[in-house]
Amino acid sequence: MSDYNITQIYPNDKGGNEQVNALLLAEGIRRDNNLDYTCGMLDENMNVIATGSCFGNTLRCMAVSSSHQGEGLMNQIVSHLVEVQFSRGNSQLFLYTKCNSAKFFGDLGFYEIVRIENQIVFMENRRDGFSSYLRQLASDNSEASSQKRTAALVMNANPFTLGHQYLVERAASENDLLHLFIVSEDKSLFPFAVRKKLAMEGTSHLHNICYHDSGPYIISSATFPSYFQKDESAVIESHAMLDLAIFTQIAQALHIGRRYVGEEPLSLVTGIYNQIMTKKLPENDIDCVIVPRKTTGSSADAPVISASHVRQAIKEENFALLESLVPQTTLSYLKSEEAKPVIRRIQAEANVIHY
């Protein structure tokens, strides 16, 4: 056991952060954009020789200087980060790692959820965490017949728009049962509780929907880690492949035969994601149905409806435009006292258009 000290590296510690960045770069790791805690292990000369970070309930950006590898320093970094997470009240922890590092983290008490060969392994600190999640999903839907036409939709709904409503209506009309997963990761401008409420209110006229919080296993593109992948295309591919590996197991538990997604003429990221989905889902006997986006009018050049455009209209206080973009349930919320803190947050953002 070393006598090196582990200390928090605060955002305003310019020198400490420069050392962390240099160490990560030397070990082939890019510092992730999403971090809310970073630590450094310091030698006797106050040099950062090991580092690790957290974001939400995940461990990220862990590295040890090549000159100190083999000294058990990574074990100490992981132990420190776990203590930090427990002090925050986070007991269910996750990490992403390269395939050749999975055994090391397995020895530290992390268990593999899914693996994408030559790309990424998703792990958690509970042996039966994911299997328990699947059993709970199946138990909650034990009365749903496996003989029914059963489909699924996953949406963030930031916020719920007429486009989302159209997509849900289409999927519900073509199937006996629709599982609607709402991304519960609370990293959007609209809080999860609001997004879920608006999605449920905007689809309350449909009676064959089973609503689910996505839980910790369906990860949004906004917070998927990028730190050990070579470029943005590799990040998108890894996220899509990981999501599909997890979704395939969810689909098996719920007898889902179709997944619906909205066409993405605006989002490069989601467009690539959809391309991968249309190839990989059928390999697992799941149809992928891409639905053209709803537009604001009937003409060929009418703009598509997107949550980004809704947020932009809110930022510009253009409520007349909002009436053509969102259902009455969402509009009523946006005009309420309850929505004022969210609206102020959106209006304070420099950019609310997300691609």
Short mmCIF file of C-alpha atoms in Angstrom, two decimals:
data_model
loop_
_atom_site.label_atom_id
_atom_site.label_comp_id
_atom_site.label_asym_id
_atom_site.label_seq_id
_atom_site.Cartn_x
_atom_site.Cartn_y
_atom_site.Cartn_z
CA MET A 1 0.00 0.00 0.00
CA SER A 2 1.46 3.36 -1.01
CA ASP A 3 1.65 6.46 1.15
CA TYR A 4 0.47 8.69 -1.66
CA ASN A 5 -2.36 11.12 -0.92
CA ILE A 6 -5.62 11.24 -2.86
CA THR A 7 -7.25 14.65 -3.04
CA GLN A 8 -10.12 16.25 -4.90
CA ILE A 9 -9.14 18.30 -7.94
CA TYR A 10 -11.54 21.23 -8.02
CA PRO A 11 -12.65 22.87 -11.29
CA ASN A 12 -10.79 26.10 -10.45
CA ASP A 13 -7.50 24.28 -9.80
CA LYS A 14 -5.86 25.11 -13.11
CA GLY A 15 -2.55 23.39 -12.39
CA GLY A 16 -4.16 20.25 -11.00
CA ASN A 17 -6.53 19.94 -13.96
CA GLU A 18 -3.69 20.44 -16.42
CA GLN A 19 -1.85 17.56 -14.76
CA VAL A 20 -4.96 15.36 -14.87
CA ASN A 21 -5.48 16.15 -18.56
CA ALA A 22 -1.83 15.40 -19.35
CA LEU A 23 -1.97 12.08 -17.49
CA LEU A 24 -5.16 11.01 -19.25
CA LEU A 25 -3.75 11.99 -22.63
CA ALA A 26 -0.54 10.05 -21.96
CA GLU A 27 -2.65 6.96 -21.22
CA GLY A 28 -4.74 7.36 -24.38
CA ILE A 29 -7.83 8.78 -22.65
CA ARG A 30 -9.73 11.95 -23.51
CA ARG A 31 -11.25 13.75 -20.55
CA ASP A 32 -15.00 13.25 -20.61
CA ASN A 33 -17.31 16.26 -20.92
CA ASN A 34 -19.58 14.97 -18.17
CA LEU A 35 -17.79 14.89 -14.80
CA ASP A 36 -18.95 16.13 -11.41
CA TYR A 37 -16.03 14.97 -9.24
CA THR A 38 -12.34 14.42 -10.02
CA CYS A 39 -9.55 13.21 -7.76
CA GLY A 40 -5.81 12.98 -8.11
CA MET A 41 -3.23 10.85 -6.35
CA LEU A 42 -0.15 12.99 -5.60
CA ASP A 43 3.43 11.85 -5.15
CA GLU A 44 5.93 13.50 -2.81
CA ASN A 45 6.56 16.22 -5.42
CA MET A 46 2.85 17.01 -5.76
CA ASN A 47 2.66 15.42 -9.20
CA VAL A 48 -0.62 13.71 -10.20
CA ILE A 49 0.29 10.06 -10.77
CA ALA A 50 -3.23 8.60 -10.82
CA THR A 51 -6.71 10.01 -11.31
CA GLY A 52 -10.37 9.11 -11.48
CA SER A 53 -13.71 10.88 -11.78
CA CYS A 54 -17.43 10.47 -11.20
CA PHE A 55 -20.55 11.55 -13.02
CA GLY A 56 -23.88 10.77 -11.42
CA ASN A 57 -23.57 7.17 -10.27
CA THR A 58 -20.82 6.25 -12.75
CA LEU A 59 -17.03 6.02 -12.36
CA ARG A 60 -15.09 7.57 -15.24
CA CYS A 61 -11.70 8.71 -16.57
CA MET A 62 -9.51 6.46 -14.42
CA ALA A 63 -5.80 6.26 -15.20
CA VAL A 64 -2.45 5.55 -13.57
CA SER A 65 0.85 6.97 -14.81
CA SER A 66 2.85 4.37 -16.76
CA SER A 67 5.78 4.89 -14.38
CA HIS A 68 3.63 3.76 -11.41
CA GLN A 69 1.62 0.92 -12.89
CA GLY A 70 1.80 -2.33 -10.96
CA GLU A 71 1.75 -0.59 -7.58
CA GLY A 72 -1.96 -1.14 -6.92
CA LEU A 73 -2.79 2.56 -7.34
CA MET A 74 -5.89 1.96 -9.46
CA ASN A 75 -7.39 -0.14 -6.67
CA GLN A 76 -6.99 2.84 -4.35
CA ILE A 77 -8.50 5.26 -6.87
CA VAL A 78 -11.55 2.99 -7.35
CA SER A 79 -11.94 2.54 -3.59
CA HIS A 80 -11.81 6.31 -3.12
CA LEU A 81 -14.42 6.94 -5.82
CA VAL A 82 -16.71 4.28 -4.37
CA GLU A 83 -16.46 5.96 -0.96
CA VAL A 84 -17.33 9.31 -2.58
CA GLN A 85 -20.34 7.73 -4.28
CA PHE A 86 -21.55 6.06 -1.09
CA SER A 87 -21.24 9.39 0.75
CA ARG A 88 -23.55 10.86 -1.91
CA GLY A 89 -26.07 8.11 -1.30
CA ASN A 90 -25.28 6.26 -4.53
CA SER A 91 -25.02 2.54 -3.81
CA GLN A 92 -25.69 1.17 -7.30
CA LEU A 93 -22.61 2.11 -9.34
CA PHE A 94 -21.69 1.70 -12.99
CA LEU A 95 -18.60 2.02 -15.13
CA TYR A 96 -17.60 1.64 -18.76
CA THR A 97 -14.25 0.18 -19.70
CA LYS A 98 -12.25 -1.27 -22.54
CA CYS A 99 -12.68 -5.00 -23.07
CA ASN A 100 -9.13 -5.76 -21.96
CA SER A 101 -9.73 -4.00 -18.60
CA ALA A 102 -12.96 -5.76 -17.67
CA LYS A 103 -11.25 -8.56 -15.72
CA PHE A 104 -9.38 -6.03 -13.58
CA PHE A 105 -12.60 -4.27 -12.58
CA GLY A 106 -14.27 -7.63 -12.10
CA ASP A 107 -11.65 -8.39 -9.46
CA LEU A 108 -12.66 -5.13 -7.74
CA GLY A 109 -16.29 -6.17 -7.40
CA PHE A 110 -17.87 -5.03 -10.68
CA TYR A 111 -19.99 -7.34 -12.83
CA GLU A 112 -20.46 -7.33 -16.58
CA ILE A 113 -23.86 -6.23 -17.89
CA VAL A 114 -23.14 -6.31 -21.63
CA ARG A 115 -20.02 -6.43 -23.79
CA ILE A 116 -19.48 -5.05 -27.29
CA GLU A 117 -16.43 -6.91 -28.55
CA ASN A 118 -13.40 -4.74 -29.32
CA GLN A 119 -15.26 -1.65 -28.12
CA ILE A 120 -16.71 -1.43 -24.62
CA VAL A 121 -17.91 -3.28 -21.53
CA PHE A 122 -20.69 -1.89 -19.31
CA MET A 123 -20.37 -3.01 -15.67
CA GLU A 124 -22.08 -2.50 -12.31
CA ASN A 125 -21.30 -3.30 -8.69
CA ARG A 126 -24.33 -5.59 -8.20
CA ARG A 127 -24.06 -9.21 -9.28
CA ASP A 128 -27.76 -9.50 -10.14
CA GLY A 129 -28.63 -5.85 -10.78
CA PHE A 130 -29.57 -6.14 -14.44
CA SER A 131 -31.15 -9.59 -14.10
CA SER A 132 -33.28 -8.27 -11.22
CA TYR A 133 -34.33 -5.32 -13.42
CA LEU A 134 -35.41 -7.74 -16.17
CA ARG A 135 -37.31 -9.93 -13.71
CA GLN A 136 -39.12 -6.89 -12.33
CA LEU A 137 -40.11 -5.76 -15.83
CA ALA A 138 -41.46 -9.22 -16.62
CA SER A 139 -43.27 -9.40 -13.27
CA ASP A 140 -44.91 -6.01 -13.80
CA ASN A 141 -46.25 -7.25 -17.15
CA SER A 142 -47.07 -10.84 -16.29
CA GLU A 143 -50.61 -10.47 -17.64
CA ALA A 144 -49.41 -9.32 -21.07
CA SER A 145 -49.77 -12.23 -23.46
CA SER A 146 -46.69 -13.28 -25.36
CA GLN A 147 -48.98 -13.90 -28.35
CA LYS A 148 -49.87 -10.22 -28.69
CA ARG A 149 -48.24 -7.86 -31.14
CA THR A 150 -45.99 -6.04 -28.70
CA ALA A 151 -43.83 -3.02 -29.50
CA ALA A 152 -41.58 -0.56 -27.72
CA LEU A 153 -40.65 3.10 -27.89
CA VAL A 154 -37.84 4.86 -26.02
CA MET A 155 -38.04 8.64 -25.76
CA ASN A 156 -36.52 11.48 -23.82
CA ALA A 157 -39.35 13.94 -24.64
CA ASN A 158 -37.57 17.15 -23.69
CA PRO A 159 -40.43 18.19 -23.80
CA PHE A 160 -43.29 16.07 -25.20
CA THR A 161 -44.28 17.43 -28.63
CA LEU A 162 -46.90 16.77 -31.29
CA GLY A 163 -44.16 14.76 -33.01
CA HIS A 164 -43.82 12.49 -29.99
CA GLN A 165 -47.59 12.17 -29.78
CA TYR A 166 -47.82 11.23 -33.46
CA LEU A 167 -45.11 8.58 -33.05
CA VAL A 168 -46.80 7.04 -30.00
CA GLU A 169 -50.21 7.06 -31.71
CA ARG A 170 -48.76 5.31 -34.75
CA ALA A 171 -47.06 2.62 -32.66
CA ALA A 172 -50.12 2.11 -30.43
CA SER A 173 -52.46 1.78 -33.42
CA GLU A 174 -50.33 -0.91 -35.07
CA ASN A 175 -49.85 -3.11 -32.00
CA ASP A 176 -51.85 -4.70 -29.21
CA LEU A 177 -49.46 -3.47 -26.53
CA LEU A 178 -46.90 -0.66 -26.52
CA HIS A 179 -44.14 -0.39 -23.93
CA LEU A 180 -43.17 3.28 -23.65
CA PHE A 181 -39.81 3.81 -21.94
CA ILE A 182 -39.16 7.39 -20.80
CA VAL A 183 -35.49 8.18 -20.22
CA SER A 184 -35.26 8.76 -16.48
CA GLU A 185 -31.73 10.15 -16.49
CA ASP A 186 -32.25 13.66 -15.11
CA LYS A 187 -29.85 15.60 -17.34
CA SER A 188 -32.29 17.41 -19.62
CA LEU A 189 -33.60 20.97 -19.45
CA PHE A 190 -37.00 19.56 -18.53
CA PRO A 191 -36.76 17.44 -15.34
CA PHE A 192 -37.64 13.78 -15.60
CA ALA A 193 -40.78 14.15 -13.46
CA VAL A 194 -42.08 16.79 -15.87
CA ARG A 195 -41.12 14.86 -19.00
CA LYS A 196 -42.86 11.75 -17.70
CA LYS A 197 -45.97 13.68 -16.67
CA LEU A 198 -46.27 15.39 -20.07
CA ALA A 199 -45.73 12.14 -21.96
CA MET A 200 -48.42 10.38 -19.93
CA GLU A 201 -50.88 13.28 -20.22
CA GLY A 202 -50.24 13.59 -23.96
CA THR A 203 -51.02 9.90 -24.50
CA SER A 204 -53.82 9.44 -21.95
CA HIS A 205 -56.34 8.92 -24.79
CA LEU A 206 -54.54 5.68 -25.72
CA HIS A 207 -55.36 2.60 -23.67
CA ASN A 208 -52.79 0.00 -24.70
CA ILE A 209 -49.65 1.64 -23.33
CA CYS A 210 -47.47 0.36 -20.50
CA TYR A 211 -45.22 3.14 -19.17
CA HIS A 212 -41.72 2.50 -17.84
CA ASP A 213 -38.98 4.62 -16.35
CA SER A 214 -35.89 3.68 -18.31
CA GLY A 215 -33.87 3.20 -15.13
CA PRO A 216 -30.07 3.16 -15.10
CA TYR A 217 -29.63 0.76 -18.02
CA ILE A 218 -30.94 2.84 -20.93
CA ILE A 219 -28.35 5.62 -21.22
CA SER A 220 -28.92 8.86 -23.13
CA SER A 221 -26.47 10.00 -25.80
CA ALA A 222 -25.92 13.19 -23.79
CA THR A 223 -24.18 11.35 -20.98
CA PHE A 224 -22.71 8.31 -22.73
CA PRO A 225 -18.95 8.34 -22.03
CA SER A 226 -16.51 9.25 -24.79
CA TYR A 227 -13.20 9.31 -22.97
CA PHE A 228 -11.53 6.16 -24.30
CA GLN A 229 -12.94 6.16 -27.82
CA LYS A 230 -11.03 7.58 -30.72
CA ASP A 231 -13.62 9.89 -32.30
CA GLU A 232 -17.27 10.94 -32.29
CA SER A 233 -18.29 8.26 -34.78
CA ALA A 234 -16.85 5.57 -32.50
CA VAL A 235 -18.77 7.06 -29.56
CA ILE A 236 -22.06 6.99 -31.48
CA GLU A 237 -21.47 3.43 -32.66
CA SER A 238 -20.52 2.18 -29.19
CA HIS A 239 -23.57 3.85 -27.64
CA ALA A 240 -25.89 2.38 -30.25
CA MET A 241 -24.43 -1.11 -29.95
CA LEU A 242 -24.55 -1.00 -26.15
CA ASP A 243 -28.13 0.26 -26.12
CA LEU A 244 -29.21 -2.43 -28.57
CA ALA A 245 -27.50 -5.20 -26.58
CA ILE A 246 -29.39 -4.08 -23.47
CA PHE A 247 -32.65 -3.50 -25.32
CA THR A 248 -32.49 -6.97 -26.90
CA GLN A 249 -32.53 -8.53 -23.43
CA ILE A 250 -35.39 -6.23 -22.36
CA ALA A 251 -37.29 -7.23 -25.50
CA GLN A 252 -36.85 -10.91 -24.70
CA ALA A 253 -38.20 -10.38 -21.17
CA LEU A 254 -41.27 -8.50 -22.44
CA HIS A 255 -41.83 -10.41 -25.71
CA ILE A 256 -41.28 -7.24 -27.74
CA GLY A 257 -41.19 -7.82 -31.50
CA ARG A 258 -40.92 -4.24 -32.77
CA ARG A 259 -39.11 -1.06 -31.83
CA TYR A 260 -40.35 2.25 -33.22
CA VAL A 261 -38.10 5.27 -33.76
CA GLY A 262 -38.65 8.66 -35.31
CA GLU A 263 -36.88 9.53 -38.53
CA GLU A 264 -34.04 11.97 -37.85
CA PRO A 265 -33.49 14.47 -40.68
CA LEU A 266 -32.01 17.02 -38.25
CA SER A 267 -29.80 15.03 -35.90
CA LEU A 268 -26.57 13.55 -37.30
CA VAL A 269 -26.03 11.57 -34.10
CA THR A 270 -29.48 10.00 -34.01
CA GLY A 271 -29.42 9.45 -37.77
CA ILE A 272 -26.30 7.26 -37.46
CA TYR A 273 -27.84 5.58 -34.41
CA ASN A 274 -30.97 4.72 -36.40
CA GLN A 275 -28.89 3.27 -39.25
CA ILE A 276 -27.18 0.89 -36.83
CA MET A 277 -30.52 0.01 -35.24
CA THR A 278 -32.13 -0.92 -38.58
CA LYS A 279 -29.28 -3.34 -39.20
CA LYS A 280 -28.84 -4.89 -35.75
CA LEU A 281 -32.39 -5.26 -34.42
CA PRO A 282 -33.57 -7.63 -37.18
CA GLU A 283 -30.54 -9.85 -36.39
CA ASN A 284 -32.27 -10.42 -33.03
CA ASP A 285 -35.74 -10.97 -34.55
CA ILE A 286 -36.94 -7.47 -33.67
CA ASP A 287 -38.43 -5.28 -36.39
CA CYS A 288 -37.20 -1.71 -36.53
CA VAL A 289 -39.91 0.70 -37.70
CA ILE A 290 -38.70 4.19 -38.62
CA VAL A 291 -41.60 6.64 -38.72
CA PRO A 292 -41.31 9.84 -40.80
CA ARG A 293 -41.37 12.92 -38.61
CA LYS A 294 -44.56 14.94 -38.24
CA THR A 295 -44.36 18.41 -39.77
CA THR A 296 -46.03 21.70 -38.95
CA GLY A 297 -47.98 21.73 -42.21
CA SER A 298 -49.04 19.68 -45.22
CA SER A 299 -46.64 21.18 -47.76
CA ALA A 300 -43.50 19.27 -48.77
CA ASP A 301 -41.23 21.95 -47.34
CA ALA A 302 -43.03 22.27 -43.99
CA PRO A 303 -40.51 22.05 -41.13
CA VAL A 304 -40.45 18.94 -38.97
CA ILE A 305 -41.52 19.17 -35.36
CA SER A 306 -38.68 18.68 -32.88
CA ALA A 307 -38.14 19.21 -29.17
CA SER A 308 -35.19 21.45 -30.06
CA HIS A 309 -37.52 23.79 -31.95
CA VAL A 310 -39.89 23.80 -28.99
CA ARG A 311 -37.07 24.83 -26.65
CA GLN A 312 -36.01 27.53 -29.10
CA ALA A 313 -39.58 28.88 -29.25
CA ILE A 314 -39.65 28.93 -25.44
CA LYS A 315 -36.33 30.76 -25.36
CA GLU A 316 -37.74 33.36 -27.76
CA GLU A 317 -41.10 33.48 -25.89
CA ASN A 318 -42.90 32.60 -29.12
CA PHE A 319 -46.06 31.01 -27.72
CA ALA A 320 -47.88 31.38 -31.02
CA LEU A 321 -45.36 29.01 -32.61
CA LEU A 322 -45.60 26.63 -29.66
CA GLU A 323 -49.26 26.03 -30.41
CA SER A 324 -48.22 24.32 -33.67
CA LEU A 325 -45.50 22.23 -32.01
CA VAL A 326 -46.94 20.77 -28.81
CA PRO A 327 -50.22 19.16 -27.70
CA GLN A 328 -52.59 21.11 -25.47
CA THR A 329 -51.39 19.22 -22.40
CA THR A 330 -47.80 20.42 -22.90
CA LEU A 331 -48.96 23.93 -23.80
CA SER A 332 -51.04 24.17 -20.63
CA TYR A 333 -48.01 23.17 -18.57
CA LEU A 334 -45.80 25.75 -20.31
CA LYS A 335 -48.32 28.49 -19.45
CA SER A 336 -48.54 27.43 -15.80
CA GLU A 337 -46.75 28.75 -12.73
CA GLU A 338 -45.12 25.35 -12.33
CA ALA A 339 -43.24 25.79 -15.60
CA LYS A 340 -41.67 29.17 -14.81
CA PRO A 341 -38.41 27.81 -13.29
CA VAL A 342 -37.94 25.52 -16.31
CA ILE A 343 -38.65 28.35 -18.74
CA ARG A 344 -36.15 30.61 -16.96
CA ARG A 345 -33.55 27.86 -17.19
CA ILE A 346 -34.14 27.44 -20.92
CA GLN A 347 -34.01 31.17 -21.56
CA ALA A 348 -30.68 31.35 -19.71
CA GLU A 349 -29.12 28.69 -21.95
CA ALA A 350 -26.88 29.92 -24.76
CA ASN A 351 -27.91 27.07 -27.07
CA VAL A 352 -31.01 24.90 -26.79
CA ILE A 353 -30.76 23.25 -30.22
CA HIS A 354 -29.18 19.83 -29.70
CA TYR A 355 -27.84 17.80 -32.60
#
